[in-house]
PDB file of C-alpha atoms in Angstrom:
ATOM      1  CA  UNK A   1     -17.756 -23.994  -4.706  1.00  0.00           C
ATOM      2  CA  UNK A   2     -17.997 -22.935  -8.257  1.00  0.00           C
ATOM      3  CA  UNK A   3     -15.355 -20.614  -9.963  1.00  0.00           C
ATOM      4  CA  UNK A   4     -15.892 -17.004 -10.262  1.00  0.00           C
ATOM      5  CA  UNK A   5     -15.946 -16.000 -13.751  1.00  0.00           C
ATOM      6  CA  UNK A   6     -17.633 -13.820 -15.721  1.00  0.00           C
ATOM      7  CA  UNK A   7     -19.877 -16.477 -17.471  1.00  0.00           C
ATOM      8  CA  UNK A   8     -20.592 -18.274 -14.159  1.00  0.00           C
ATOM      9  CA  UNK A   9     -21.581 -14.611 -12.865  1.00  0.00           C
ATOM     10  CA  UNK A  10     -23.798 -14.087 -15.878  1.00  0.00           C
ATOM     11  CA  UNK A  11     -25.457 -17.687 -15.327  1.00  0.00           C
ATOM     12  CA  UNK A  12     -26.099 -16.752 -12.024  1.00  0.00           C
ATOM     13  CA  UNK A  13     -27.526 -13.167 -12.553  1.00  0.00           C
ATOM     14  CA  UNK A  14     -30.480 -14.986 -14.734  1.00  0.00           C
ATOM     15  CA  UNK A  15     -31.423 -17.537 -12.107  1.00  0.00           C
ATOM     16  CA  UNK A  16     -34.245 -16.478  -9.714  1.00  0.00           C
ATOM     17  CA  UNK A  17     -32.644 -16.182  -6.157  1.00  0.00           C
ATOM     18  CA  UNK A  18     -33.762 -14.461  -3.452  1.00  0.00           C
ATOM     19  CA  UNK A  19     -32.696 -11.286  -1.091  1.00  0.00           C
ATOM     20  CA  UNK A  20     -29.547 -12.636   0.209  1.00  0.00           C
ATOM     21  CA  UNK A  21     -28.128 -14.780  -2.387  1.00  0.00           C
ATOM     22  CA  UNK A  22     -28.392 -11.732  -4.491  1.00  0.00           C
ATOM     23  CA  UNK A  23     -26.186  -9.543  -1.797  1.00  0.00           C
ATOM     24  CA  UNK A  24     -23.695 -12.849  -1.905  1.00  0.00           C
ATOM     25  CA  UNK A  25     -23.540 -12.170  -5.755  1.00  0.00           C
ATOM     26  CA  UNK A  26     -22.872  -8.901  -5.478  1.00  0.00           C
ATOM     27  CA  UNK A  27     -20.239  -9.497  -3.150  1.00  0.00           C
ATOM     28  CA  UNK A  28     -18.754 -11.634  -5.106  1.00  0.00           C
ATOM     29  CA  UNK A  29     -18.991  -9.251  -8.157  1.00  0.00           C
ATOM     30  CA  UNK A  30     -16.948  -6.474  -5.962  1.00  0.00           C
ATOM     31  CA  UNK A  31     -14.648  -8.555  -5.288  1.00  0.00           C
ATOM     32  CA  UNK A  32     -14.393  -9.705  -9.198  1.00  0.00           C
ATOM     33  CA  UNK A  33     -14.134  -6.020  -9.803  1.00  0.00           C
ATOM     34  CA  UNK A  34     -11.541  -4.996  -7.785  1.00  0.00           C
ATOM     35  CA  UNK A  35      -9.283  -8.124  -9.510  1.00  0.00           C
ATOM     36  CA  UNK A  36     -10.134  -7.379 -12.671  1.00  0.00           C
ATOM     37  CA  UNK A  37     -10.997  -3.078 -12.706  1.00  0.00           C
ATOM     38  CA  UNK A  38     -11.447  -2.700 -16.657  1.00  0.00           C
ATOM     39  CA  UNK A  39     -13.751  -5.820 -17.142  1.00  0.00           C
ATOM     40  CA  UNK A  40     -17.058  -3.652 -18.648  1.00  0.00           C
ATOM     41  CA  UNK A  41     -19.131  -6.445 -18.631  1.00  0.00           C
ATOM     42  CA  UNK A  42     -18.529  -7.500 -15.087  1.00  0.00           C
ATOM     43  CA  UNK A  43     -18.905  -3.761 -13.969  1.00  0.00           C
ATOM     44  CA  UNK A  44     -22.275  -3.844 -16.465  1.00  0.00           C
ATOM     45  CA  UNK A  45     -23.545  -6.609 -14.672  1.00  0.00           C
ATOM     46  CA  UNK A  46     -22.744  -5.387 -11.096  1.00  0.00           C
ATOM     47  CA  UNK A  47     -24.536  -1.970 -11.406  1.00  0.00           C
ATOM     48  CA  UNK A  48     -27.371  -3.668 -12.667  1.00  0.00           C
ATOM     49  CA  UNK A  49     -27.885  -5.800 -10.101  1.00  0.00           C
ATOM     50  CA  UNK A  50     -27.089  -3.242  -7.297  1.00  0.00           C
ATOM     51  CA  UNK A  51     -29.671  -0.667  -9.282  1.00  0.00           C
ATOM     52  CA  UNK A  52     -32.142  -4.037  -9.379  1.00  0.00           C
ATOM     53  CA  UNK A  53     -31.755  -4.656  -5.908  1.00  0.00           C
ATOM     54  CA  UNK A  54     -32.246  -0.668  -4.918  1.00  0.00           C
ATOM     55  CA  UNK A  55     -28.494   0.969  -4.186  1.00  0.00           C
ATOM     56  CA  UNK A  56     -28.452   3.380  -6.371  1.00  0.00           C
ATOM     57  CA  UNK A  57     -25.547   4.887  -4.615  1.00  0.00           C
ATOM     58  CA  UNK A  58     -23.190   1.434  -5.457  1.00  0.00           C
ATOM     59  CA  UNK A  59     -24.598   1.653  -8.687  1.00  0.00           C
ATOM     60  CA  UNK A  60     -23.201   4.961  -9.663  1.00  0.00           C
ATOM     61  CA  UNK A  61     -19.962   4.094  -7.934  1.00  0.00           C
ATOM     62  CA  UNK A  62     -19.697   1.389  -9.970  1.00  0.00           C
ATOM     63  CA  UNK A  63     -20.717   3.040 -13.077  1.00  0.00           C
ATOM     64  CA  UNK A  64     -18.769   6.119 -12.714  1.00  0.00           C
ATOM     65  CA  UNK A  65     -15.612   3.629 -12.806  1.00  0.00           C
ATOM     66  CA  UNK A  66     -17.587   1.767 -16.005  1.00  0.00           C
ATOM     67  CA  UNK A  67     -16.824   5.054 -17.495  1.00  0.00           C
ATOM     68  CA  UNK A  68     -12.989   5.289 -17.125  1.00  0.00           C
ATOM     69  CA  UNK A  69     -12.944   1.657 -18.745  1.00  0.00           C
ATOM     70  CA  UNK A  70     -15.402   3.081 -21.481  1.00  0.00           C
ATOM     71  CA  UNK A  71     -16.002   6.562 -22.151  1.00  0.00           C
ATOM     72  CA  UNK A  72     -18.929   7.822 -23.454  1.00  0.00           C
ATOM     73  CA  UNK A  73     -20.575   4.177 -23.668  1.00  0.00           C
ATOM     74  CA  UNK A  74     -24.004   4.289 -24.062  1.00  0.00           C
ATOM     75  CA  UNK A  75     -25.271   1.367 -21.663  1.00  0.00           C
ATOM     76  CA  UNK A  76     -22.912   3.060 -18.800  1.00  0.00           C
ATOM     77  CA  UNK A  77     -24.395   6.428 -19.593  1.00  0.00           C
ATOM     78  CA  UNK A  78     -27.740   5.115 -19.424  1.00  0.00           C
ATOM     79  CA  UNK A  79     -27.311   3.092 -16.431  1.00  0.00           C
ATOM     80  CA  UNK A  80     -25.749   5.928 -14.761  1.00  0.00           C
ATOM     81  CA  UNK A  81     -28.889   8.028 -15.451  1.00  0.00           C
ATOM     82  CA  UNK A  82     -31.174   5.589 -13.478  1.00  0.00           C
ATOM     83  CA  UNK A  83     -28.782   5.665 -10.859  1.00  0.00           C
ATOM     84  CA  UNK A  84     -29.243   9.615 -10.847  1.00  0.00           C
ATOM     85  CA  UNK A  85     -32.722   9.847 -11.647  1.00  0.00           C
ATOM     86  CA  UNK A  86     -33.617  10.619  -7.902  1.00  0.00           C
ATOM     87  CA  UNK A  87     -30.410  12.570  -6.432  1.00  0.00           C
ATOM     88  CA  UNK A  88     -29.873  14.537  -9.766  1.00  0.00           C
ATOM     89  CA  UNK A  89     -33.279  14.803 -11.845  1.00  0.00           C
ATOM     90  CA  UNK A  90     -31.458  17.174 -14.404  1.00  0.00           C
ATOM     91  CA  UNK A  91     -28.057  15.601 -14.915  1.00  0.00           C
ATOM     92  CA  UNK A  92     -29.818  11.887 -15.148  1.00  0.00           C
ATOM     93  CA  UNK A  93     -32.051  13.492 -18.233  1.00  0.00           C
ATOM     94  CA  UNK A  94     -29.345  14.753 -19.677  1.00  0.00           C
ATOM     95  CA  UNK A  95     -27.278  11.326 -19.136  1.00  0.00           C
ATOM     96  CA  UNK A  96     -30.365   9.612 -20.815  1.00  0.00           C
ATOM     97  CA  UNK A  97     -30.344  11.884 -23.550  1.00  0.00           C
ATOM     98  CA  UNK A  98     -26.577  11.592 -24.123  1.00  0.00           C
ATOM     99  CA  UNK A  99     -26.942   7.879 -24.204  1.00  0.00           C
ATOM    100  CA  UNK A 100     -29.918   8.223 -26.948  1.00  0.00           C
ATOM    101  CA  UNK A 101     -27.901  10.271 -28.727  1.00  0.00           C
ATOM    102  CA  UNK A 102     -25.502   7.532 -28.753  1.00  0.00           C
ATOM    103  CA  UNK A 103     -27.659   4.515 -29.344  1.00  0.00           C
ATOM    104  CA  UNK A 104     -30.781   5.753 -30.450  1.00  0.00           C
ATOM    105  CA  UNK A 105     -31.838   2.155 -32.002  1.00  0.00           C
ATOM    106  CA  UNK A 106     -31.404   0.303 -28.563  1.00  0.00           C
ATOM    107  CA  UNK A 107     -34.968  -0.331 -27.426  1.00  0.00           C
ATOM    108  CA  UNK A 108     -33.996  -0.213 -23.665  1.00  0.00           C
ATOM    109  CA  UNK A 109     -31.983   3.230 -23.760  1.00  0.00           C
ATOM    110  CA  UNK A 110     -35.129   4.455 -25.611  1.00  0.00           C
ATOM    111  CA  UNK A 111     -37.069   3.069 -23.251  1.00  0.00           C
ATOM    112  CA  UNK A 112     -34.984   5.104 -20.462  1.00  0.00           C
ATOM    113  CA  UNK A 113     -34.747   8.297 -22.193  1.00  0.00           C
ATOM    114  CA  UNK A 114     -38.715   8.326 -23.490  1.00  0.00           C
ATOM    115  CA  UNK A 115     -39.532   7.410 -19.313  1.00  0.00           C
ATOM    116  CA  UNK A 116     -37.231  10.969 -18.586  1.00  0.00           C
ATOM    117  CA  UNK A 117     -39.335  13.081 -21.274  1.00  0.00           C
ATOM    118  CA  UNK A 118     -42.592  11.561 -19.575  1.00  0.00           C
ATOM    119  CA  UNK A 119     -41.372  12.586 -16.678  1.00  0.00           C
ATOM    120  CA  UNK A 120     -41.063  15.957 -17.961  1.00  0.00           C
ATOM    121  CA  UNK A 121     -44.286  16.368 -19.506  1.00  0.00           C
ATOM    122  CA  UNK A 122     -42.505  15.731 -23.088  1.00  0.00           C
ATOM    123  CA  UNK A 123     -45.624  13.343 -23.710  1.00  0.00           C
ATOM    124  CA  UNK A 124     -45.605  13.701 -27.562  1.00  0.00           C
ATOM    125  CA  UNK A 125     -41.559  13.154 -28.193  1.00  0.00           C
ATOM    126  CA  UNK A 126     -41.741  10.387 -25.558  1.00  0.00           C
ATOM    127  CA  UNK A 127     -44.519   8.819 -27.092  1.00  0.00           C
ATOM    128  CA  UNK A 128     -42.791   9.625 -30.931  1.00  0.00           C
ATOM    129  CA  UNK A 129     -39.633   7.591 -29.953  1.00  0.00           C
ATOM    130  CA  UNK A 130     -41.572   4.582 -28.184  1.00  0.00           C
ATOM    131  CA  UNK A 131     -43.621   4.148 -31.458  1.00  0.00           C
ATOM    132  CA  UNK A 132     -40.386   4.064 -33.752  1.00  0.00           C
ATOM    133  CA  UNK A 133     -38.661   1.438 -31.188  1.00  0.00           C
ATOM    134  CA  UNK A 134     -41.782  -0.562 -31.506  1.00  0.00           C
ATOM    135  CA  UNK A 135     -41.623  -0.466 -35.045  1.00  0.00           C
ATOM    136  CA  UNK A 136     -37.475  -2.071 -35.156  1.00  0.00           C
ATOM    137  CA  UNK A 137     -38.099  -4.077 -32.050  1.00  0.00           C
ATOM    138  CA  UNK A 138     -41.777  -4.999 -31.638  1.00  0.00           C
ATOM    139  CA  UNK A 139     -41.038  -7.969 -29.483  1.00  0.00           C
ATOM    140  CA  UNK A 140     -38.756  -6.079 -26.926  1.00  0.00           C
ATOM    141  CA  UNK A 141     -40.484  -6.568 -23.300  1.00  0.00           C
ATOM    142  CA  UNK A 142     -39.920  -3.357 -22.128  1.00  0.00           C
ATOM    143  CA  UNK A 143     -41.682  -1.248 -24.939  1.00  0.00           C
ATOM    144  CA  UNK A 144     -44.648  -3.205 -24.814  1.00  0.00           C
ATOM    145  CA  UNK A 145     -46.257  -1.730 -21.318  1.00  0.00           C
ATOM    146  CA  UNK A 146     -46.189   1.581 -23.079  1.00  0.00           C
ATOM    147  CA  UNK A 147     -49.385   3.794 -23.169  1.00  0.00           C
ATOM    148  CA  UNK A 148     -50.520   6.914 -23.410  1.00  0.00           C
ATOM    149  CA  UNK A 149     -50.897   7.500 -19.976  1.00  0.00           C
ATOM    150  CA  UNK A 150     -47.446   9.385 -18.338  1.00  0.00           C
ATOM    151  CA  UNK A 151     -45.507   6.946 -16.186  1.00  0.00           C
TER     152      UNK A 151
END
């Protein structure tokens, strides 16, 4: 079995895998983060895998831990907004806005905030932010699907 290191986890996370393999990777990352609770990259990877697999409760718990490691980190705030969007839409919107204010040039963070704006029918502001983000990152895949249609 391969050693459980952050570079190995990052490679594994980027490979195609089925549901069982994803769950095994998440379990390995849980064990890793318990042994290395201040490894922000591991916490972000674990929370991203949890979000991708639909486990928003786990993602939220991991992201709360990540905030203690890196308070005010825009990527942590952004992902926490995604984890909380169904349970606490207003709080999630606030987190997305805060992440955007901290990192308004990041396409992924801009996309999340614009998505929250669209959900709240603030279409013009969302489209303005996406247009600006497209100028700075024209090849970003996350921004490519944006149109004038609310999501």
